[in-house]
Amino acid sequence: MKRTVKIGGVSVGGGNPVAVQTMAKAAATDIKAIIEQAAAAKEAGCDIFRVAVPDMSAAAALREIRRNIDMPLVADIHFDYKLAIAAAKNRADKVRINPGNIKKAGLKELTAALKDLRVPVRVGVNGGSLEKSYKNSSDRASALASSAMDAIRLMEDLGFYDIVASLKSSSAAETVAAYRQIDKLCQYPLHIGVTEAGTPERGIIKSAAALGSLLLDGIGDTVRISLAADPTAEVKAARELLRAVGLDKSFVEVIACPRCGRCGYDVGGLAQKVEDYTRNVKKPLKIAVMGCVVNGSGEAGACDLGIAFGGDKAVVFKDGSVLKTVGADDAEGCLFEEIKKLLL
Amino acid sequence: MKRTVKIGGVSVGGGNPVAVQTMAKAAATDIKAIIEQAAAAKEAGCDIFRVAVPDMSAAAALREIRRNIDMPLVADIHFDYKLAIAAAKNRADKVRINPGNIKKAGLKELTAALKDLRVPVRVGVNGGSLEKSYKNSSDRASALASSAMDAIRLMEDLGFYDIVASLKSSSAAETVAAYRQIDKLCQYPLHIGVTEAGTPERGIIKSAAALGSLLLDGIGDTVRISLAADPTAEVKAARELLRAVGLDKSFVEVIACPRCGRCGYDVGGLAQKVEDYTRNVKKPLKIAVMGCVVNGSGEAGACDLGIAFGGDKAVVFKDGSVLKTVGADDAEGCLFEEIKKLLL
């Protein structure tokens, strides 16, 4: 288990639930836009919100932003460690720095300031901005991990341990290999992500493959799915990923068969209706919508509620037992009647 | 490396490319619908096509289907081994049987027939239809693997080795654990999938997490993403997964930054345009669309073509070097001009 690091009111690592992050797409100085994006992200299930801080006016805006969002605020810093110090002074709950573009002397001064201000840091290495000494390494995963460990050791030498680490690559394989390495090398919480994953259509699949692999192996304490899309799209995808790998159980999971030649009923349409109807329910429930007897009774019987079609009939299961058998025409009505009871 | 098994014209295992499968949603006897679904699936990138065979009329229809599709045809059989023998005789290129619902005596007779007819088999275990002796096991992953190994050993004892195995669960964690086990236990190609993954919105994420994890570790010789949707949706998602994990490189990968406060340009919109424009190109190319200098030059410089915005300018990279700097207003035109040259 990783060390616990407190980012404002959210604890990460130490067995805490995996936190979902996203990042504002607006400039920090456009405070109104930032607050709107944060509110929408929070509504979608975001736990931690990050803002780019490219200059001192952005750093100054953090104080006002902080007062108006109800999530921990992370300042994203590149190139200039003084911006990170200014962000920490302006109430950022964490600063993210990139060891690929901040010199050692600056890192030392920043570490002393963060220790003093009691603000945690994310050492965020990125494949697109690796430090020069690692840039041309043929083993990119090791280079990512080594770059982060260099910065972490520098901070530890100064007695600072409020650290989160991340090693992002735009390659799924490289991302997984890098995180597996650093997971063995340090006890700090890991923020996981695939960088520049792309459009939602492809970026979600690439991120789910890499981050799903890590999460299923217990690696990852906070997660971001970086998409060329709105922050809410990133948050929704990350939430679905946590659900998919069993780390977020507070929702209605719909187990639905893909349908084959055994079933003439539109089970996909029914499954979609059940999913839409239960989308905002935060209870840990499972509902199966199955087309035939092959896996129907097995899956439906293992769920809180289930329906399995067969010929012109459908069998409704509840808590592992057959509740009733109805005609296929009455199946949808009967299923929703039971769903309503279940959600009471 | 796994043993090579030939399924019609497609070899799986033995270092061959991971094959993409889907399954008809229509009844085998509706031959016209089956042929249409197969053609659409093939167009989307499907390699192997499966059809449910619940009765002898379905088995009889295979012969006509086989003549009209240009992919290997797999017959999906449950309960009755005689249907599997009939399917093999009717030119199915592989039969899939479920050891959870076929008795040992039937399996033996089927194995002898398949050996004689030289038709391979998939031993397809499923969490929803596990054999009775394993049904209540608390270690579900081991139960899935053991059930498949029992059937495999029975076939090996009869001198039959044209076997593919699958262990599908509706849980991502269980799926990964089960395949990791059987990967060590046998040398047969593995068909991987999450069963009853659900609607596209959630099913793609769950499947990408579980199957991405396996594929990134080199496990999986054929893949299906089971969705409560059309076969083409399953195939497209599976193809994107193979691309995401680096197993299908013949496409234009668009590395796109998610944009943050550092960039006012709609890089997401531009990335989507590039992706749409290059969707059907089968060349292994990478194009980066980046919002700023942080990772911009690193990613864009590592791609065949890239653009990185900065203030009111944009830098175009080609093969690792700066090609030119243009005004942001001219960026899109300039990028597409270069894309067209690249695709010539």
XYZ file of C-alpha atoms in Angstrom, chain A residues 38-294:
257
model
C -15.007 22.646 -12.469
C -18.676 22.556 -11.472
C -19.573 20.414 -14.487
C -16.642 18.093 -13.804
C -17.601 17.761 -10.136
C -21.161 16.920 -11.134
C -19.794 14.170 -13.420
C -17.798 12.646 -10.544
C -14.496 14.522 -10.511
C -12.511 14.496 -7.254
C -9.507 16.710 -8.038
C -9.310 19.600 -10.522
C -6.189 20.885 -12.258
C -5.493 24.217 -13.918
C -2.544 25.231 -16.119
C -0.381 27.965 -14.613
C 1.848 29.295 -17.402
C 2.513 32.718 -15.885
C 2.192 34.855 -12.757
C -1.248 36.186 -13.677
C -2.482 32.589 -13.794
C -0.850 31.909 -10.421
C -2.563 34.977 -8.994
C -5.959 33.799 -10.286
C -5.766 30.589 -8.243
C -6.794 32.306 -5.016
C -10.112 33.387 -6.524
C -10.616 30.018 -8.244
C -9.931 28.179 -4.996
C -12.704 30.055 -3.223
C -15.227 29.106 -5.878
C -14.765 25.388 -6.474
C -15.446 22.620 -3.985
C -12.637 20.290 -5.036
C -8.912 20.264 -4.374
C -7.175 22.554 -6.873
C -3.934 21.500 -8.542
C -1.649 23.972 -10.305
C 0.079 22.597 -13.387
C 3.561 24.075 -13.760
C 6.224 23.785 -16.428
C 9.558 25.525 -16.923
C 9.496 27.966 -13.989
C 9.640 26.706 -10.388
C 8.783 30.224 -9.155
C 5.302 29.783 -10.605
C 4.933 26.665 -8.456
C 5.902 28.565 -5.328
C 3.483 31.364 -6.226
C 0.716 28.798 -6.865
C 1.307 27.157 -3.491
C 1.173 30.543 -1.809
C -2.068 31.274 -3.638
C -3.785 28.274 -2.043
C -3.271 25.572 -4.639
C -3.823 22.251 -2.855
C -1.058 20.594 -4.860
C 1.405 21.662 -7.499
C 2.341 19.480 -10.415
C 5.837 19.993 -11.719
C 7.634 18.378 -14.627
C 11.223 17.380 -13.870
C 11.820 17.400 -17.613
C 11.766 21.169 -17.722
C 12.795 22.435 -14.268
C 16.458 22.563 -13.239
C 17.754 20.886 -10.059
C 18.512 24.166 -8.286
C 14.953 25.321 -8.891
C 13.559 21.985 -7.714
C 15.504 22.354 -4.451
C 14.190 25.844 -3.797
C 10.661 24.692 -4.643
C 10.934 21.673 -2.334
C 11.977 23.869 0.599
C 9.035 26.199 -0.082
C 6.497 23.338 -0.390
C 7.776 21.795 2.842
C 7.341 25.131 4.534
C 3.874 25.748 3.065
C 2.830 22.084 3.586
C 1.671 21.753 -0.007
C 2.123 18.391 -1.748
C 3.673 17.985 -5.161
C 3.166 15.737 -8.119
C 6.350 14.785 -9.874
C 4.802 14.466 -13.312
C 7.092 13.034 -15.951
C 5.854 12.975 -19.535
C 7.179 11.151 -22.565
C 6.949 14.302 -24.675
C 9.105 16.360 -22.324
C 11.659 13.979 -20.831
C 14.825 15.543 -19.432
C 17.693 15.726 -21.877
C 19.761 12.997 -20.227
C 16.937 10.465 -20.703
C 15.483 11.771 -23.954
C 17.268 9.417 -26.305
C 17.123 6.312 -24.126
C 16.022 3.223 -26.021
C 14.251 1.906 -22.918
C 11.605 4.613 -22.665
C 9.705 3.058 -19.757
C 12.851 2.940 -17.618
C 13.731 6.472 -18.665
C 10.335 7.735 -17.459
C 10.683 5.928 -14.129
C 14.308 7.009 -13.618
C 13.544 10.651 -14.353
C 10.791 10.656 -11.719
C 12.973 8.823 -9.185
C 15.760 11.393 -9.620
C 13.404 14.212 -8.656
C 11.841 12.174 -5.840
C 15.267 11.421 -4.313
C 16.225 15.077 -4.513
C 13.063 15.937 -2.553
C 13.564 13.127 -0.039
C 17.100 14.375 0.584
C 15.520 17.634 1.679
C 13.140 15.816 4.030
C 10.052 16.279 1.853
C 7.750 13.309 1.325
C 4.345 14.737 0.314
C 4.803 13.368 -3.148
C 2.623 11.852 -5.857
C 4.293 10.549 -9.017
C 3.143 10.098 -12.596
C 4.840 8.748 -15.723
C 2.727 9.407 -18.764
C 3.407 8.216 -22.267
C 1.226 8.370 -25.359
C 1.922 4.634 -25.818
C -0.231 2.211 -23.820
C 2.547 -0.381 -23.593
C 5.122 2.170 -22.443
C 2.703 3.581 -19.859
C 2.065 0.161 -18.333
C 5.739 -0.803 -18.318
C 6.779 2.506 -16.732
C 4.211 2.386 -13.921
C 4.991 -1.241 -13.150
C 8.594 -0.172 -12.643
C 7.986 2.833 -10.413
C 5.383 0.927 -8.407
C 8.256 -1.270 -7.188
C 10.659 1.650 -6.724
C 8.726 3.962 -4.403
C 5.948 4.109 -1.852
C 4.318 7.298 -3.126
C 0.798 7.340 -4.537
C 0.711 7.105 -8.315
C -1.391 9.318 -10.535
C -1.945 7.271 -13.694
C -2.772 8.379 -17.201
C -1.989 7.965 -20.872
C -0.904 11.331 -22.225
C -2.316 12.828 -25.408
C -4.591 9.799 -25.796
C -6.473 11.625 -28.538
C -10.117 11.913 -29.509
C -12.780 10.288 -27.309
C -13.391 7.520 -29.863
C -9.828 6.236 -29.666
C -8.535 7.889 -26.509
C -11.004 6.120 -24.245
C -10.027 2.709 -25.610
C -6.296 3.408 -25.349
C -6.666 4.780 -21.827
C -8.937 1.937 -20.699
C -6.450 -0.626 -22.024
C -3.405 0.877 -20.294
C -5.009 2.195 -17.112
C -7.346 -0.802 -16.827
C -4.298 -3.039 -16.925
C -2.662 -1.068 -14.116
C -5.798 -0.734 -11.971
C -6.603 -4.450 -12.258
C -3.139 -5.095 -10.840
C -3.702 -2.639 -7.996
C -1.533 0.115 -9.458
C -2.888 3.677 -9.462
C -4.202 5.964 -6.720
C -5.554 8.772 -8.851
C -6.499 8.625 -12.517
C -7.058 10.967 -15.430
C -8.237 10.046 -18.900
C -6.786 12.791 -21.118
C -9.093 13.388 -24.049
C -9.265 16.014 -26.757
C -12.734 16.810 -25.377
C -14.491 18.544 -22.471
C -13.379 17.862 -18.896
C -16.724 16.156 -18.195
C -16.051 13.631 -20.972
C -12.732 12.821 -19.289
C -14.401 12.393 -15.901
C -17.237 10.231 -17.213
C -14.774 7.941 -18.976
C -12.592 7.656 -15.863
C -15.631 6.860 -13.701
C -16.739 4.179 -16.148
C -13.247 2.711 -16.069
C -13.273 2.511 -12.262
C -16.650 0.789 -12.501
C -15.446 -1.568 -15.215
C -12.519 -2.810 -13.137
C -14.610 -3.141 -9.976
C -13.119 -0.202 -8.047
C -16.356 1.822 -8.030
C -19.268 -0.397 -7.102
C -21.842 2.295 -6.312
C -23.812 2.044 -9.522
C -26.221 -0.212 -11.342
C -24.181 -2.567 -13.504
C -26.099 -3.928 -16.479
C -24.844 -7.316 -17.627
C -26.237 -7.645 -21.138
C -25.742 -10.440 -23.627
C -24.677 -9.364 -27.106
C -27.518 -11.412 -28.622
C -27.058 -14.031 -31.289
C -29.222 -16.173 -33.547
C -30.771 -17.795 -30.488
C -32.818 -14.734 -29.628
C -35.170 -12.589 -31.679
C -35.850 -10.090 -28.898
C -34.001 -6.754 -28.908
C -32.111 -7.396 -25.670
C -29.611 -4.640 -26.550
C -32.389 -2.081 -26.703
C -33.808 -3.300 -23.402
C -30.358 -3.238 -21.767
C -29.885 0.350 -22.959
C -33.249 1.331 -21.455
C -32.301 -0.244 -18.129
C -28.924 1.531 -18.185
C -30.513 4.887 -19.013
C -33.158 4.471 -16.339
C -30.646 3.618 -13.615
C -27.851 5.948 -14.742
C -27.957 8.196 -11.668
C -28.560 5.499 -9.073
C -25.591 5.228 -6.705
C -26.497 1.846 -5.205
C -24.301 -1.205 -5.834
C -26.710 -3.335 -7.867
C -26.430 -5.740 -10.787
C -29.140 -6.314 -13.364
C -28.793 -8.914 -16.130
C -30.593 -8.699 -19.476
C -30.022 -11.993 -21.269
C -31.254 -13.306 -24.598
C -31.435 -17.042 -23.956
C -30.913 -19.928 -21.598
C -27.248 -20.582 -22.443
